mmCIF file of C-alpha atoms in Angstrom:
data_model
loop_
_atom_site.group_PDB
_atom_site.id
_atom_site.type_symbol
_atom_site.label_atom_id
_atom_site.label_comp_id
_atom_site.label_asym_id
_atom_site.label_seq_id
_atom_site.Cartn_x
_atom_site.Cartn_y
_atom_site.Cartn_z
ATOM 1 C CA LYS B 28 86.435 88.958 99.827
ATOM 2 C CA GLN B 29 85.555 92.422 101.106
ATOM 3 C CA GLU B 30 87.521 95.288 99.597
ATOM 4 C CA VAL B 31 87.432 98.844 100.887
ATOM 5 C CA THR B 32 88.543 101.772 98.748
ATOM 6 C CA GLN B 33 89.066 105.392 99.736
ATOM 7 C CA ILE B 34 89.358 108.051 97.078
ATOM 8 C CA PRO B 35 91.152 110.402 96.901
ATOM 9 C CA ALA B 36 94.318 109.191 98.583
ATOM 10 C CA ALA B 37 95.169 112.783 99.488
ATOM 11 C CA LEU B 38 93.221 116.019 99.707
ATOM 12 C CA SER B 39 94.342 119.572 100.420
ATOM 13 C CA VAL B 40 91.815 122.320 101.245
ATOM 14 C CA PRO B 41 91.872 125.850 102.646
ATOM 15 C CA GLU B 42 90.711 126.431 106.194
ATOM 16 C CA GLY B 43 86.984 126.924 106.594
ATOM 17 C CA GLU B 44 85.972 124.756 103.656
ATOM 18 C CA ASN B 45 83.368 122.022 104.007
ATOM 19 C CA LEU B 46 84.616 118.729 102.622
ATOM 20 C CA VAL B 47 83.597 115.146 101.948
ATOM 21 C CA LEU B 48 85.721 112.028 102.205
ATOM 22 C CA ASN B 49 84.588 108.898 100.387
ATOM 23 C CA CYS B 50 84.669 105.220 101.250
ATOM 24 C CA SER B 51 83.355 102.384 99.106
ATOM 25 C CA PHE B 52 83.088 98.673 99.839
ATOM 26 C CA THR B 53 82.342 95.675 97.650
ATOM 27 C CA ASP B 54 80.207 93.450 99.908
ATOM 28 C CA SER B 55 77.092 95.091 101.323
ATOM 29 C CA ALA B 56 76.619 92.394 103.989
ATOM 30 C CA ILE B 57 78.116 94.441 106.815
ATOM 31 C CA TYR B 58 77.313 94.951 110.506
ATOM 32 C CA ASN B 59 78.758 98.421 110.689
ATOM 33 C CA LEU B 60 81.171 100.899 109.189
ATOM 34 C CA GLN B 61 83.648 102.846 111.288
ATOM 35 C CA TRP B 62 85.580 106.033 110.575
ATOM 36 C CA PHE B 63 88.939 106.624 112.249
ATOM 37 C CA ARG B 64 91.462 109.424 112.372
ATOM 38 C CA GLN B 65 95.208 108.826 112.503
ATOM 39 C CA ASP B 66 97.765 111.516 113.276
ATOM 40 C CA PRO B 67 101.327 110.994 111.979
ATOM 41 C CA GLY B 68 103.147 108.272 113.882
ATOM 42 C CA LYS B 69 100.203 107.608 116.159
ATOM 43 C CA GLY B 70 97.448 105.049 116.571
ATOM 44 C CA LEU B 71 93.896 105.331 115.272
ATOM 45 C CA THR B 72 91.157 107.243 117.048
ATOM 46 C CA SER B 73 87.568 106.146 116.539
ATOM 47 C CA LEU B 74 85.406 108.987 115.195
ATOM 48 C CA LEU B 75 82.056 107.484 114.272
ATOM 49 C CA LEU B 76 80.450 104.062 114.001
ATOM 50 C CA ILE B 77 77.381 103.584 111.802
ATOM 51 C CA GLN B 78 75.398 100.426 112.298
ATOM 52 C CA SER B 79 74.038 98.688 109.203
ATOM 53 C CA SER B 80 70.486 99.725 110.114
ATOM 54 C CA GLN B 81 71.441 103.404 110.354
ATOM 55 C CA ARG B 82 71.795 105.990 107.623
ATOM 56 C CA GLU B 83 74.021 108.482 109.390
ATOM 57 C CA GLN B 84 75.814 109.473 112.578
ATOM 58 C CA THR B 85 76.898 112.897 113.750
ATOM 59 C CA SER B 86 79.543 114.098 116.172
ATOM 60 C CA GLY B 87 80.230 117.804 116.359
ATOM 61 C CA ARG B 88 81.405 118.995 112.935
ATOM 62 C CA LEU B 89 81.529 115.447 111.597
ATOM 63 C CA ASN B 90 78.705 113.647 109.847
ATOM 64 C CA ALA B 91 79.017 110.161 108.426
ATOM 65 C CA SER B 92 76.480 108.589 106.100
ATOM 66 C CA LEU B 93 76.012 105.010 104.977
ATOM 67 C CA ASP B 94 74.333 103.631 101.855
ATOM 68 C CA LYS B 95 74.646 99.871 102.126
ATOM 69 C CA SER B 96 72.914 99.091 98.864
ATOM 70 C CA SER B 97 75.414 101.106 96.859
ATOM 71 C CA GLY B 98 78.369 100.151 99.056
ATOM 72 C CA ARG B 99 79.269 103.718 99.965
ATOM 73 C CA SER B 100 79.928 105.892 102.973
ATOM 74 C CA THR B 101 80.895 109.530 103.225
ATOM 75 C CA LEU B 102 82.469 111.536 106.021
ATOM 76 C CA TYR B 103 81.459 115.184 105.923
ATOM 77 C CA ILE B 104 83.631 117.678 107.799
ATOM 78 C CA ALA B 105 82.120 121.121 108.252
ATOM 79 C CA ALA B 106 84.171 124.302 108.540
ATOM 80 C CA SER B 107 87.503 122.523 108.374
ATOM 81 C CA GLN B 108 90.392 123.624 110.620
ATOM 82 C CA PRO B 109 94.164 123.036 110.443
ATOM 83 C CA GLY B 110 93.779 120.700 113.429
ATOM 84 C CA ASP B 111 91.673 118.407 111.243
ATOM 85 C CA SER B 112 94.785 117.575 109.218
ATOM 86 C CA ALA B 113 95.307 113.823 109.551
ATOM 87 C CA THR B 114 94.719 110.563 107.725
ATOM 88 C CA TYR B 115 91.118 109.383 107.790
ATOM 89 C CA LEU B 116 90.404 105.682 107.477
ATOM 90 C CA CYS B 117 87.177 103.795 107.098
ATOM 91 C CA ALA B 118 86.680 100.159 108.050
ATOM 92 C CA VAL B 119 83.795 97.746 107.568
ATOM 93 C CA ASP B 120 82.790 94.978 109.927
ATOM 94 C CA GLY B 121 81.407 91.977 108.076
ATOM 95 C CA GLY B 122 80.600 90.214 111.347
ATOM 96 C CA SER B 123 83.126 87.443 110.794
ATOM 97 C CA ASN B 124 85.072 86.957 114.012
ATOM 98 C CA TYR B 125 85.286 90.665 114.632
ATOM 99 C CA LYS B 126 87.587 91.267 111.690
ATOM 100 C CA LEU B 127 87.497 94.720 110.234
ATOM 101 C CA THR B 128 88.523 95.420 106.659
ATOM 102 C CA PHE B 129 90.283 98.778 106.401
ATOM 103 C CA GLY B 130 90.668 101.177 103.541
ATOM 104 C CA LYS B 131 94.095 102.697 102.947
ATOM 105 C CA GLY B 132 92.959 106.127 104.070
ATOM 106 C CA THR B 133 92.725 109.683 102.795
ATOM 107 C CA LEU B 134 95.458 112.098 103.887
ATOM 108 C CA LEU B 135 93.753 115.423 104.598
ATOM 109 C CA THR B 136 95.679 118.677 104.813
ATOM 110 C CA VAL B 137 93.824 121.826 105.889
ATOM 111 C CA ASN B 138 95.857 124.916 105.071
ATOM 112 C CA PRO B 139 95.604 128.035 107.278
ATOM 113 C CA ASP U 6 88.099 106.976 128.421
ATOM 114 C CA VAL U 7 89.484 103.671 127.245
ATOM 115 C CA LYS U 8 93.213 103.495 127.404
ATOM 116 C CA VAL U 9 95.247 101.029 125.371
ATOM 117 C CA THR U 10 98.913 101.205 126.237
ATOM 118 C CA GLN U 11 101.723 99.757 124.182
ATOM 119 C CA SER U 12 104.910 99.353 126.158
ATOM 120 C CA SER U 13 107.327 100.800 123.589
ATOM 121 C CA ARG U 14 106.941 103.594 121.023
ATOM 122 C CA TYR U 15 110.151 102.723 119.195
ATOM 123 C CA LEU U 16 112.098 99.489 119.151
ATOM 124 C CA VAL U 17 115.234 98.476 117.253
ATOM 125 C CA LYS U 18 116.139 94.791 117.150
ATOM 126 C CA ARG U 19 118.579 92.612 115.273
ATOM 127 C CA THR U 20 117.688 89.852 112.823
ATOM 128 C CA GLY U 21 117.093 86.576 114.628
ATOM 129 C CA GLU U 22 116.229 88.123 117.997
ATOM 130 C CA LYS U 23 113.083 87.129 119.858
ATOM 131 C CA VAL U 24 110.903 90.222 120.252
ATOM 132 C CA PHE U 25 108.021 90.846 122.628
ATOM 133 C CA LEU U 26 105.495 93.613 122.052
ATOM 134 C CA GLU U 27 103.213 94.243 125.006
ATOM 135 C CA CYS U 28 99.749 95.773 125.088
ATOM 136 C CA VAL U 29 97.556 96.537 128.091
ATOM 137 C CA GLN U 30 93.987 97.846 128.134
ATOM 138 C CA ASP U 31 92.185 99.212 131.175
ATOM 139 C CA MET U 32 88.512 98.797 130.230
ATOM 140 C CA ASP U 33 87.930 95.080 130.802
ATOM 141 C CA HIS U 34 87.467 94.469 127.070
ATOM 142 C CA GLU U 35 87.072 90.891 125.930
ATOM 143 C CA ASN U 36 88.534 91.399 122.451
ATOM 144 C CA MET U 37 92.108 92.368 121.690
ATOM 145 C CA PHE U 38 93.865 92.655 118.340
ATOM 146 C CA TRP U 39 97.303 93.053 116.812
ATOM 147 C CA TYR U 40 97.657 94.820 113.460
ATOM 148 C CA ARG U 41 100.620 95.896 111.439
ATOM 149 C CA GLN U 42 100.535 98.964 109.219
ATOM 150 C CA ASP U 43 102.744 99.411 106.189
ATOM 151 C CA PRO U 44 102.759 102.131 103.519
ATOM 152 C CA GLY U 45 100.686 101.084 100.529
ATOM 153 C CA LEU U 46 99.354 97.996 102.275
ATOM 154 C CA GLY U 47 97.261 99.587 105.007
ATOM 155 C CA LEU U 48 96.328 97.808 108.218
ATOM 156 C CA ARG U 49 96.521 94.041 108.284
ATOM 157 C CA LEU U 50 95.316 91.831 111.124
ATOM 158 C CA ILE U 51 97.956 89.520 112.574
ATOM 159 C CA TYR U 52 96.112 87.851 115.480
ATOM 160 C CA PHE U 53 93.171 88.529 117.710
ATOM 161 C CA SER U 54 91.848 87.162 120.981
ATOM 162 C CA TYR U 55 88.252 87.114 122.230
ATOM 163 C CA ASP U 56 88.991 85.764 125.700
ATOM 164 C CA VAL U 57 91.831 84.838 128.026
ATOM 165 C CA LYS U 58 93.989 82.075 126.541
ATOM 166 C CA MET U 59 91.951 82.185 123.321
ATOM 167 C CA LYS U 60 93.477 83.312 120.047
ATOM 168 C CA GLU U 61 92.607 83.334 116.382
ATOM 169 C CA LYS U 62 94.817 83.870 113.362
ATOM 170 C CA GLY U 63 94.276 86.964 111.330
ATOM 171 C CA ASP U 64 95.304 87.551 107.756
ATOM 172 C CA ILE U 65 99.094 87.461 108.199
ATOM 173 C CA PRO U 66 100.026 85.290 111.219
ATOM 174 C CA GLU U 67 103.189 83.785 109.742
ATOM 175 C CA GLY U 68 106.265 84.559 111.814
ATOM 176 C CA TYR U 69 104.234 85.720 114.816
ATOM 177 C CA SER U 70 102.661 84.224 117.906
ATOM 178 C CA VAL U 71 100.587 85.736 120.711
ATOM 179 C CA SER U 72 99.904 85.238 124.379
ATOM 180 C CA ARG U 73 96.938 86.253 126.495
ATOM 181 C CA GLU U 74 97.332 85.034 130.056
ATOM 182 C CA LYS U 75 95.340 87.886 131.612
ATOM 183 C CA LYS U 76 92.315 89.685 130.253
ATOM 184 C CA GLU U 77 93.989 93.084 130.152
ATOM 185 C CA ARG U 78 97.236 92.045 128.485
ATOM 186 C CA PHE U 79 97.895 90.803 124.943
ATOM 187 C CA SER U 80 101.444 90.122 123.807
ATOM 188 C CA LEU U 81 102.766 89.775 120.280
ATOM 189 C CA ILE U 82 105.874 87.637 119.877
ATOM 190 C CA LEU U 83 108.264 87.589 116.957
ATOM 191 C CA GLU U 84 110.054 84.277 117.446
ATOM 192 C CA SER U 85 112.973 85.166 115.177
ATOM 193 C CA ALA U 86 112.787 88.721 113.906
ATOM 194 C CA SER U 87 113.420 89.364 110.229
ATOM 195 C CA THR U 88 113.874 92.592 108.276
ATOM 196 C CA ASN U 89 110.497 92.176 106.578
ATOM 197 C CA GLN U 90 108.894 92.512 109.997
ATOM 198 C CA THR U 91 110.015 96.131 110.211
ATOM 199 C CA SER U 92 106.705 97.928 110.561
ATOM 200 C CA MET U 93 104.319 99.910 112.750
ATOM 201 C CA TYR U 94 102.496 97.551 115.108
ATOM 202 C CA LEU U 95 99.125 98.608 116.493
ATOM 203 C CA CYS U 96 97.229 96.986 119.338
ATOM 204 C CA ALA U 97 93.479 97.475 119.723
ATOM 205 C CA SER U 98 90.674 96.346 122.001
ATOM 206 C CA SER U 99 86.881 96.278 121.995
ATOM 207 C CA PRO U 100 84.112 94.960 124.219
ATOM 208 C CA GLN U 101 82.271 91.780 123.361
ATOM 209 C CA GLY U 102 79.454 91.975 120.854
ATOM 210 C CA PHE U 103 78.862 93.643 117.564
ATOM 211 C CA ASN U 104 78.790 97.343 116.874
ATOM 212 C CA SER U 105 81.500 98.255 119.326
ATOM 213 C CA PRO U 106 84.229 100.615 118.143
ATOM 214 C CA LEU U 107 87.868 99.608 118.255
ATOM 215 C CA HIS U 108 90.194 101.474 120.598
ATOM 216 C CA PHE U 109 93.810 101.641 119.481
ATOM 217 C CA GLY U 110 97.088 102.156 121.266
ATOM 218 C CA ASN U 111 99.662 104.635 119.989
ATOM 219 C CA GLY U 112 101.654 102.000 118.151
ATOM 220 C CA THR U 113 105.157 100.551 118.299
ATOM 221 C CA ARG U 114 107.526 101.397 115.459
ATOM 222 C CA LEU U 115 109.736 98.297 115.157
ATOM 223 C CA THR U 116 112.910 98.331 113.096
ATOM 224 C CA VAL U 117 114.741 95.055 112.492
ATOM 225 C CA THR U 118 118.308 95.474 111.247
#
């Protein structure tokens, strides 16, 4: 059974810092890995999707990488801003009936 | 932009009531999902549907049922609400095929007293 782990559970950084969020998964047989952002009390917003054949995806200040063989993904946020404060979740798609397996998320706080 | 709309942001119901949570998407997506999110447990899939009138159980279907009579609408039904169904409920949709991102609604915070 696929398990997805995100460490740390919470992270606090000063504004302007570059940071990395980690996601690990136990079964490397995946179709893709997705990163989401969730603001308090709201739904999830899709940030990046990396297909299994890809190594990384970029969107603005965000860069996500994928290493299937080691079961790891990272989300790099450049020049962090207070507006980046949110919970970041990763999810892997094992291709089985469209079911995603989610990590429990990393709560990011960017302090002004 | 894809819009997934959940009919209620907050809902308070009594134990034993029948509860309907409604979700509508405007992008003609084939797939629709219902998740619940609880502190410490993360997101768990309740049911999903890949076509009209089609449904598949997720990881925690007990106590729930679903209905998909039209492509754009996916309803979650709590036949007899219980306090352990107090949770945040999230609806999502995606187009058919692999490697398509999920689009979520803003969630319904359900409290059962």
